[in-house]
Amino acid sequence: MTYFMKKADFDRRKTAIKAKIAKGLTTVHTADAHDGSMTVADDSEIKLTAENVSIAKYIRGGCFGIWKGADLEKRVWQKYRNYAKALGETSESRGGLFVPDVIMTTLIPRLQAESVWRRLGCSVQASSGFKKLSYRVQGAAPTVTHDGENDTLTANDTKDYDKGTIDSHRMSVLVYASIELSMDADINIEDEIRTDIVTQIALDEDAQILRGLGGTQALGLLYQPRVNSTDLSGEIDQDDIANAVYQVRAVNGRVTRWVSDPALGWKISKLKDAEGRYLFPQTGQHGNLGDNVLDLGGIPLLQTTTVGVGTYPGSNETYLIGGDWTRYKVLESANLIVEVTREGGDAWTKGQIGIRVLKHFGGGPMLPATFVVIKGISGT
């Protein structure tokens, strides 16, 4: 005998089934990274908010089996450890500890705050692994000719294009932490690990964009052959800055940001006009110190020691870079690859735990003529 269920009964059963399924899929737990009081039901999933997951606790538990105050991290480890086994690793302490993206992506906000290039307004293209971007670099601008009626048109053969490429390269950072500190669940080394990783990645990325040597890293703007460049081999003054802006403006570009070493900020802060008045900063509302030079002619100035004072191009010289940073393309991997070891290199000889982070990164100007470098500035 066929049984027909009433629609009201069907809807009630449907709602009950959906609720049961939802319990296993959408349970949300948000707890502080160092709060060990949170309990998680066995039949529930965890929706993680980025800053709630501790890298240090995850590594401590995965390498030493110490999960004190790390219930959240343990659930993540249990869910993802099969991925590490799939890579053929037989011991998690020998480099097979899988650190999932849900944890490593918590570094991104810190990278954004630490890296200078991320505050310049560069165009960013996400990539996976190695990536090569080919494009046409404009050489000379086209020439406009004028002809009379019935005249033969004059051929324009002055416009030329060269093939340009932007490659992403693998970069890595290796940091070590004491095994004793790593094993002690009552000691917080979270900030130490995060800060070391973020600082080294940020410094390297900035260095590549500004003064990378090419080859296995990006070719920095300092050495780009088509970027406007002036070698002062001496002191800098306001005219040098104005001339640099004009070089970019002459090709219908604009300088949106300046980047320099603090040594240049110190020099700029001492520039005076013919009557002995300071040129920068122009407001006169604060002490005339190098760190207070936040703009040059109204264009924001970012200062970073990554620029450096060295052989640029002579000894004890530095440089200033400006340009339309929206015309600079960055290729950056969306994910970080993380390996943890207790037995390789210094980790074994010094009783430490080694954390190596790998990513892919590269960059280059899409329109080099919209950038300018003033180099050969006396550093001290």
CSV table of C-alpha atoms in Angstrom, one decimal:
chain,number,residue,atom,x,y,z
A,1,MET,CA,0.0,0.0,0.0
A,2,THR,CA,1.4,3.3,-1.0
A,3,TYR,CA,1.8,5.8,1.8
A,4,PHE,CA,1.7,9.5,1.1
A,5,MET,CA,3.3,11.8,3.6
A,6,LYS,CA,1.6,15.1,4.4
A,7,LYS,CA,3.5,18.2,3.2
A,8,ALA,CA,3.6,19.6,6.8
A,9,ASP,CA,5.2,16.3,8.0
A,10,PHE,CA,7.7,16.3,5.1
A,11,ASP,CA,8.7,19.9,5.8
A,12,ARG,CA,9.3,19.1,9.5
A,13,ARG,CA,11.4,16.1,8.7
A,14,LYS,CA,13.4,18.1,6.1
A,15,THR,CA,14.1,20.8,8.6
A,16,ALA,CA,15.2,18.3,11.2
A,17,ILE,CA,17.6,16.6,8.8
A,18,LYS,CA,19.1,19.9,7.7
A,19,ALA,CA,19.6,20.9,11.3
A,20,LYS,CA,21.4,17.7,12.0
A,21,ILE,CA,23.7,18.0,9.0
A,22,ALA,CA,24.4,21.7,9.8
A,23,LYS,CA,25.5,20.7,13.3
A,24,GLY,CA,28.4,18.8,11.9
A,25,LEU,CA,29.3,21.4,9.3
A,26,THR,CA,28.9,24.9,10.6
A,27,THR,CA,29.7,24.8,14.3
A,28,VAL,CA,31.8,27.9,15.0
A,29,HIS,CA,34.4,28.1,17.8
A,30,THR,CA,36.3,31.3,18.3
A,31,ALA,CA,38.8,31.4,21.2
A,32,ASP,CA,41.9,33.2,22.0
A,33,ALA,CA,45.1,31.5,20.6
A,34,HIS,CA,46.4,31.0,24.2
A,35,ASP,CA,43.1,30.1,25.8
A,36,GLY,CA,43.2,26.4,26.7
A,37,SER,CA,39.8,26.2,28.2
A,38,MET,CA,37.9,25.7,25.0
A,39,THR,CA,36.3,22.3,24.4
A,40,VAL,CA,35.3,21.0,21.0
A,41,ALA,CA,32.6,18.4,20.4
A,42,ASP,CA,33.8,15.3,18.5
A,43,ASP,CA,31.0,15.5,15.9
A,44,SER,CA,31.6,19.2,15.0
A,45,GLU,CA,33.8,21.0,12.5
A,46,ILE,CA,35.7,24.1,13.3
A,47,LYS,CA,35.4,27.4,11.4
A,48,LEU,CA,38.7,29.2,12.1
A,49,THR,CA,39.2,32.9,12.4
A,50,ALA,CA,42.7,33.8,11.3
A,51,GLU,CA,44.2,35.2,14.5
A,52,ASN,CA,42.8,32.5,16.7
A,53,VAL,CA,45.3,29.8,15.6
A,54,SER,CA,48.7,29.6,17.2
A,55,ILE,CA,51.6,28.5,15.0
A,56,ALA,CA,53.8,27.8,18.0
A,57,LYS,CA,51.2,25.6,19.7
A,58,TYR,CA,50.6,23.7,16.4
A,59,ILE,CA,54.3,23.0,15.9
A,60,ARG,CA,54.7,22.1,19.6
A,61,GLY,CA,51.9,19.6,19.4
A,62,GLY,CA,52.8,18.2,16.0
A,63,CYS,CA,56.5,17.7,16.9
A,64,PHE,CA,56.5,16.8,20.6
A,65,GLY,CA,52.9,15.6,21.1
A,66,ILE,CA,52.3,18.4,23.7
A,67,TRP,CA,48.8,19.7,23.3
A,68,LYS,CA,48.3,21.5,26.6
A,69,GLY,CA,46.0,24.4,26.1
A,70,ALA,CA,45.9,23.7,22.4
A,71,ASP,CA,42.6,22.0,21.7
A,72,LEU,CA,41.9,24.1,18.7
A,73,GLU,CA,45.4,23.5,17.2
A,74,LYS,CA,45.1,19.7,17.8
A,75,ARG,CA,41.8,19.5,15.9
A,76,VAL,CA,43.5,21.3,13.0
A,77,TRP,CA,46.4,18.9,13.2
A,78,GLN,CA,44.2,15.8,13.3
A,79,LYS,CA,42.4,17.0,10.2
A,80,TYR,CA,45.4,17.8,8.1
A,81,ARG,CA,48.1,15.4,9.2
A,82,ASN,CA,47.0,12.8,6.6
A,83,TYR,CA,48.1,15.3,4.0
A,84,ALA,CA,51.7,15.1,5.3
A,85,LYS,CA,51.6,11.4,5.2
A,86,ALA,CA,50.5,11.5,1.6
A,87,LEU,CA,53.8,13.3,0.9
A,88,GLY,CA,55.6,10.2,2.0
A,89,GLU,CA,57.0,11.5,5.3
A,90,THR,CA,57.6,8.9,8.0
A,91,SER,CA,58.5,11.2,10.8
A,92,GLU,CA,56.9,14.6,11.4
A,93,SER,CA,60.0,15.8,13.3
A,94,ARG,CA,62.1,15.3,10.2
A,95,GLY,CA,60.3,17.8,8.0
A,96,GLY,CA,56.9,16.3,7.4
A,97,LEU,CA,54.9,18.4,9.8
A,98,PHE,CA,52.2,19.9,7.6
A,99,VAL,CA,51.3,23.4,8.5
A,100,PRO,CA,48.0,24.2,6.7
A,101,ASP,CA,47.1,27.4,5.0
A,102,VAL,CA,44.5,28.2,7.7
A,103,ILE,CA,47.4,28.8,10.1
A,104,MET,CA,50.0,30.3,7.7
A,105,THR,CA,47.6,32.8,6.2
A,106,THR,CA,47.6,34.5,9.6
A,107,LEU,CA,51.0,35.9,8.6
A,108,ILE,CA,49.5,37.9,5.7
A,109,PRO,CA,48.2,40.9,7.8
A,110,ARG,CA,51.6,41.2,9.4
A,111,LEU,CA,53.3,41.1,6.1
A,112,GLN,CA,51.1,43.8,4.8
A,113,ALA,CA,52.0,46.0,7.8
A,114,GLU,CA,55.8,45.2,7.6
A,115,SER,CA,56.5,45.3,3.9
A,116,VAL,CA,57.2,48.7,2.3
A,117,TRP,CA,56.2,47.6,-1.3
A,118,ARG,CA,52.7,46.6,-0.1
A,119,ARG,CA,52.1,50.2,0.8
A,120,LEU,CA,53.2,51.6,-2.6
A,121,GLY,CA,50.1,50.6,-4.5
A,122,CYS,CA,51.7,48.0,-6.8
A,123,SER,CA,49.6,45.8,-9.0
A,124,VAL,CA,49.6,42.2,-7.6
A,125,GLN,CA,48.9,39.0,-9.6
A,126,ALA,CA,48.6,35.8,-7.6
A,127,SER,CA,50.4,32.7,-8.9
A,128,SER,CA,51.0,29.2,-7.9
A,129,GLY,CA,54.6,28.1,-8.0
A,130,PHE,CA,57.0,29.5,-10.7
A,131,LYS,CA,55.4,32.0,-13.1
A,132,LYS,CA,56.7,33.9,-16.1
A,133,LEU,CA,54.8,36.9,-17.4
A,134,SER,CA,55.8,38.2,-20.9
A,135,TYR,CA,54.8,41.7,-22.1
A,136,ARG,CA,55.9,44.4,-24.5
A,137,VAL,CA,58.1,47.2,-23.1
A,138,GLN,CA,57.8,50.4,-25.0
A,139,GLY,CA,61.0,51.9,-26.2
A,140,ALA,CA,60.6,55.2,-28.1
A,141,ALA,CA,57.3,57.0,-28.3
A,142,PRO,CA,55.7,57.3,-31.8
A,143,THR,CA,56.5,60.4,-33.9
A,144,VAL,CA,53.6,62.5,-35.3
A,145,THR,CA,54.2,63.6,-38.9
A,146,HIS,CA,52.5,66.3,-40.9
A,147,ASP,CA,51.6,65.9,-44.6
A,148,GLY,CA,49.8,67.9,-47.2
A,149,GLU,CA,47.0,66.9,-49.5
A,150,ASN,CA,48.0,64.1,-51.9
A,151,ASP,CA,51.4,63.8,-50.3
A,152,THR,CA,52.8,60.4,-49.6
A,153,LEU,CA,52.4,59.5,-46.0
A,154,THR,CA,55.6,59.5,-44.0
A,155,ALA,CA,56.3,56.1,-42.5
A,156,ASN,CA,56.7,56.1,-38.7
A,157,ASP,CA,59.4,53.6,-37.9
A,158,THR,CA,60.6,55.2,-34.6
A,159,LYS,CA,58.3,53.3,-32.3
A,160,ASP,CA,59.9,50.1,-31.0
A,161,TYR,CA,58.9,47.5,-28.5
A,162,ASP,CA,61.1,45.0,-26.7
A,163,LYS,CA,59.9,41.8,-25.1
A,164,GLY,CA,59.9,42.1,-21.3
A,165,THR,CA,59.5,39.3,-18.8
A,166,ILE,CA,58.6,39.2,-15.1
A,167,ASP,CA,59.6,35.9,-13.4
A,168,SER,CA,58.6,34.7,-10.0
A,169,HIS,CA,61.4,32.9,-8.1
A,170,ARG,CA,61.4,30.7,-5.0
A,171,MET,CA,62.4,32.4,-1.8
A,172,SER,CA,62.8,30.8,1.6
A,173,VAL,CA,63.3,31.9,5.2
A,174,LEU,CA,64.7,29.6,7.9
A,175,VAL,CA,64.2,30.5,11.6
A,176,TYR,CA,65.3,28.5,14.6
A,177,ALA,CA,63.7,28.3,18.1
A,178,SER,CA,65.0,26.6,21.2
A,179,ILE,CA,63.6,23.1,21.8
A,180,GLU,CA,63.2,23.8,25.5
A,181,LEU,CA,61.1,26.9,24.8
A,182,SER,CA,59.1,25.1,22.1
A,183,MET,CA,58.3,22.2,24.4
A,184,ASP,CA,57.2,24.3,27.3
A,185,ALA,CA,53.5,24.9,26.9
A,186,ASP,CA,53.5,27.6,29.6
A,187,ILE,CA,55.9,29.8,27.6
A,188,ASN,CA,54.6,31.9,24.7
A,189,ILE,CA,57.1,32.0,21.8
A,190,GLU,CA,54.3,32.8,19.3
A,191,ASP,CA,55.3,36.4,18.6
A,192,GLU,CA,59.0,35.4,18.3
A,193,ILE,CA,58.2,32.9,15.6
A,194,ARG,CA,55.8,35.1,13.7
A,195,THR,CA,57.9,38.2,13.9
A,196,ASP,CA,61.1,36.4,12.7
A,197,ILE,CA,59.3,34.8,9.7
A,198,VAL,CA,57.4,38.0,8.7
A,199,THR,CA,60.4,40.3,9.2
A,200,GLN,CA,62.7,38.2,7.0
A,201,ILE,CA,60.2,37.7,4.2
A,202,ALA,CA,59.3,41.4,4.2
A,203,LEU,CA,62.9,42.6,4.1
A,204,ASP,CA,63.7,40.2,1.2
A,205,GLU,CA,60.7,41.2,-0.9
A,206,ASP,CA,61.5,44.9,-0.5
A,207,ALA,CA,65.1,44.3,-1.3
A,208,GLN,CA,64.2,42.4,-4.5
A,209,ILE,CA,61.9,45.2,-5.8
A,210,LEU,CA,64.3,48.0,-4.9
A,211,ARG,CA,67.8,46.5,-5.6
A,212,GLY,CA,67.4,42.9,-6.6
A,213,LEU,CA,70.3,41.6,-8.7
A,214,GLY,CA,68.3,39.4,-11.1
A,215,GLY,CA,69.0,35.8,-11.9
A,216,THR,CA,67.3,33.8,-9.2
A,217,GLN,CA,65.6,36.9,-7.8
A,218,ALA,CA,63.8,39.9,-9.2
A,219,LEU,CA,65.8,42.6,-11.0
A,220,GLY,CA,65.4,45.7,-8.8
A,221,LEU,CA,64.5,49.1,-10.1
A,222,LEU,CA,68.0,50.4,-9.2
A,223,TYR,CA,69.4,48.2,-12.0
A,224,GLN,CA,66.5,48.3,-14.6
A,225,PRO,CA,68.1,49.6,-17.8
A,226,ARG,CA,65.0,51.4,-19.0
A,227,VAL,CA,64.2,53.2,-15.8
A,228,ASN,CA,65.2,56.9,-15.8
A,229,SER,CA,68.4,57.2,-13.8
A,230,THR,CA,70.7,60.0,-12.6
A,231,ASP,CA,74.0,59.6,-10.8
A,232,LEU,CA,74.7,62.6,-8.6
A,233,SER,CA,78.0,61.3,-7.0
A,234,GLY,CA,77.4,63.9,-4.3
A,235,GLU,CA,74.8,65.7,-2.3
A,236,ILE,CA,71.2,66.0,-3.2
A,237,ASP,CA,69.2,69.2,-3.4
A,238,GLN,CA,65.6,70.3,-4.2
A,239,ASP,CA,66.5,70.8,-7.9
A,240,ASP,CA,67.5,67.1,-8.2
A,241,ILE,CA,64.1,66.0,-6.9
A,242,ALA,CA,62.2,68.4,-9.2
A,243,ASN,CA,64.2,67.2,-12.2
A,244,ALA,CA,63.4,63.6,-11.4
A,245,VAL,CA,59.7,64.3,-11.2
A,246,TYR,CA,59.9,66.0,-14.6
A,247,GLN,CA,61.6,63.0,-16.2
A,248,VAL,CA,58.5,60.9,-15.3
A,249,ARG,CA,56.1,63.7,-16.1
A,250,ALA,CA,57.7,64.1,-19.6
A,251,VAL,CA,56.4,60.6,-20.5
A,252,ASN,CA,52.9,61.4,-19.2
A,253,GLY,CA,53.6,59.5,-16.0
A,254,ARG,CA,53.4,60.6,-12.4
A,255,VAL,CA,55.3,60.0,-9.2
A,256,THR,CA,52.9,58.5,-6.7
A,257,ARG,CA,55.4,57.5,-4.0
A,258,TRP,CA,59.1,58.0,-3.1
A,259,VAL,CA,61.2,55.3,-1.4
A,260,SER,CA,64.5,56.0,0.3
A,261,ASP,CA,66.9,55.1,3.1
A,262,PRO,CA,66.6,57.0,6.4
A,263,ALA,CA,70.0,58.5,5.5
A,264,LEU,CA,68.3,60.4,2.8
A,265,GLY,CA,65.6,61.6,5.1
A,266,TRP,CA,68.3,62.9,7.4
A,267,LYS,CA,69.9,64.8,4.5
A,268,ILE,CA,66.6,66.2,3.3
A,269,SER,CA,65.8,67.4,6.7
A,270,LYS,CA,68.8,69.7,6.7
A,271,LEU,CA,68.2,71.3,3.3
A,272,LYS,CA,67.7,75.1,3.5
A,273,ASP,CA,66.9,77.9,1.1
A,274,ALA,CA,69.1,81.0,0.5
A,275,GLU,CA,67.7,82.6,3.7
A,276,GLY,CA,68.5,79.7,5.9
A,277,ARG,CA,64.9,78.3,6.1
A,278,TYR,CA,64.3,74.6,6.1
A,279,LEU,CA,62.8,73.3,2.8
A,280,PHE,CA,61.5,69.9,4.2
A,281,PRO,CA,59.3,69.5,6.1
A,282,GLN,CA,57.5,72.6,4.9
A,283,THR,CA,54.8,72.9,7.6
A,284,GLY,CA,57.2,73.8,10.5
A,285,GLN,CA,54.8,72.1,12.9
A,286,HIS,CA,57.4,69.6,14.3
A,287,GLY,CA,61.1,69.2,14.8
A,288,ASN,CA,63.2,69.1,11.7
A,289,LEU,CA,64.3,65.4,12.0
A,290,GLY,CA,64.9,62.9,9.2
A,291,ASP,CA,62.1,60.6,10.3
A,292,ASN,CA,59.6,63.5,10.1
A,293,VAL,CA,60.2,64.0,6.4
A,294,LEU,CA,57.1,62.2,5.2
A,295,ASP,CA,56.8,63.8,1.7
A,296,LEU,CA,58.9,65.4,-1.0
A,297,GLY,CA,57.1,68.2,-2.7
A,298,GLY,CA,53.8,66.8,-1.5
A,299,ILE,CA,54.5,63.3,-2.8
A,300,PRO,CA,54.6,60.7,0.1
A,301,LEU,CA,58.0,59.4,1.1
A,302,LEU,CA,58.5,56.0,2.6
A,303,GLN,CA,61.8,55.3,4.5
A,304,THR,CA,63.3,51.9,4.9
A,305,THR,CA,66.8,50.6,5.7
A,306,THR,CA,66.2,48.0,3.0
A,307,VAL,CA,67.3,50.7,0.5
A,308,GLY,CA,70.6,50.7,2.2
A,309,VAL,CA,73.8,52.8,2.1
A,310,GLY,CA,76.6,51.1,0.2
A,311,THR,CA,77.9,50.8,-3.4
A,312,TYR,CA,75.0,52.6,-5.1
A,313,PRO,CA,77.0,53.0,-7.3
A,314,GLY,CA,80.0,54.3,-5.3
A,315,SER,CA,81.0,53.4,-1.7
A,316,ASN,CA,78.9,55.0,1.0
A,317,GLU,CA,76.2,56.1,-1.4
A,318,THR,CA,72.5,55.7,-1.4
A,319,TYR,CA,69.6,56.3,-3.8
A,320,LEU,CA,66.0,57.6,-4.1
A,321,ILE,CA,63.3,55.8,-6.2
A,322,GLY,CA,60.0,57.3,-7.3
A,323,GLY,CA,57.4,56.4,-9.9
A,324,ASP,CA,53.9,55.4,-10.7
A,325,TRP,CA,53.7,52.3,-8.6
A,326,THR,CA,50.4,51.2,-10.2
A,327,ARG,CA,52.6,50.4,-13.2
A,328,TYR,CA,54.7,47.9,-11.2
A,329,LYS,CA,53.6,44.3,-11.4
A,330,VAL,CA,54.2,41.8,-8.6
A,331,LEU,CA,53.9,38.1,-9.0
A,332,GLU,CA,53.2,36.5,-5.6
A,333,SER,CA,52.3,32.9,-4.6
A,334,ALA,CA,49.0,32.7,-2.8
A,335,ASN,CA,50.2,30.0,-0.4
A,336,LEU,CA,53.2,29.5,1.8
A,337,ILE,CA,55.0,26.1,2.0
A,338,VAL,CA,56.2,25.3,5.5
A,339,GLU,CA,58.5,22.6,6.7
A,340,VAL,CA,59.5,21.9,10.3
A,341,THR,CA,62.5,19.8,11.3
A,342,ARG,CA,64.4,18.9,14.5
A,343,GLU,CA,67.2,17.0,12.8
A,344,GLY,CA,68.6,19.1,10.0
A,345,GLY,CA,71.5,21.6,10.1
A,346,ASP,CA,71.7,23.7,13.2
A,347,ALA,CA,68.5,22.1,14.5
A,348,TRP,CA,70.4,19.0,15.4
A,349,THR,CA,73.8,20.5,16.4
A,350,LYS,CA,72.3,23.2,18.6
A,351,GLY,CA,69.2,21.5,20.0
A,352,GLN,CA,66.7,23.7,18.2
A,353,ILE,CA,63.7,23.3,16.0
A,354,GLY,CA,63.9,24.7,12.5
A,355,ILE,CA,61.0,26.3,10.6
A,356,ARG,CA,61.5,26.9,6.9
A,357,VAL,CA,59.0,28.9,4.9
A,358,LEU,CA,59.0,28.8,1.1
A,359,LYS,CA,57.1,31.1,-1.3
A,360,HIS,CA,57.3,32.4,-4.9
A,361,PHE,CA,57.8,36.0,-5.6
A,362,GLY,CA,58.9,38.3,-8.4
A,363,GLY,CA,58.2,41.7,-9.9
A,364,GLY,CA,59.0,44.3,-12.5
A,365,PRO,CA,57.9,47.6,-14.0
A,366,MET,CA,55.3,47.4,-16.8
A,367,LEU,CA,56.3,50.8,-18.1
A,368,PRO,CA,59.8,51.5,-16.9
A,369,ALA,CA,59.9,55.1,-18.2
A,370,THR,CA,57.4,56.0,-15.4
A,371,PHE,CA,60.0,55.3,-12.8
A,372,VAL,CA,63.1,57.3,-11.8
A,373,VAL,CA,66.2,56.6,-9.7
A,374,ILE,CA,68.5,59.2,-8.2
A,375,LYS,CA,71.6,57.3,-7.2
A,376,GLY,CA,75.0,58.3,-6.1
A,377,ILE,CA,73.7,60.3,-3.1
A,378,SER,CA,76.3,60.7,-0.5
A,379,GLY,CA,75.2,58.5,2.4
A,380,THR,CA,76.6,60.2,5.5
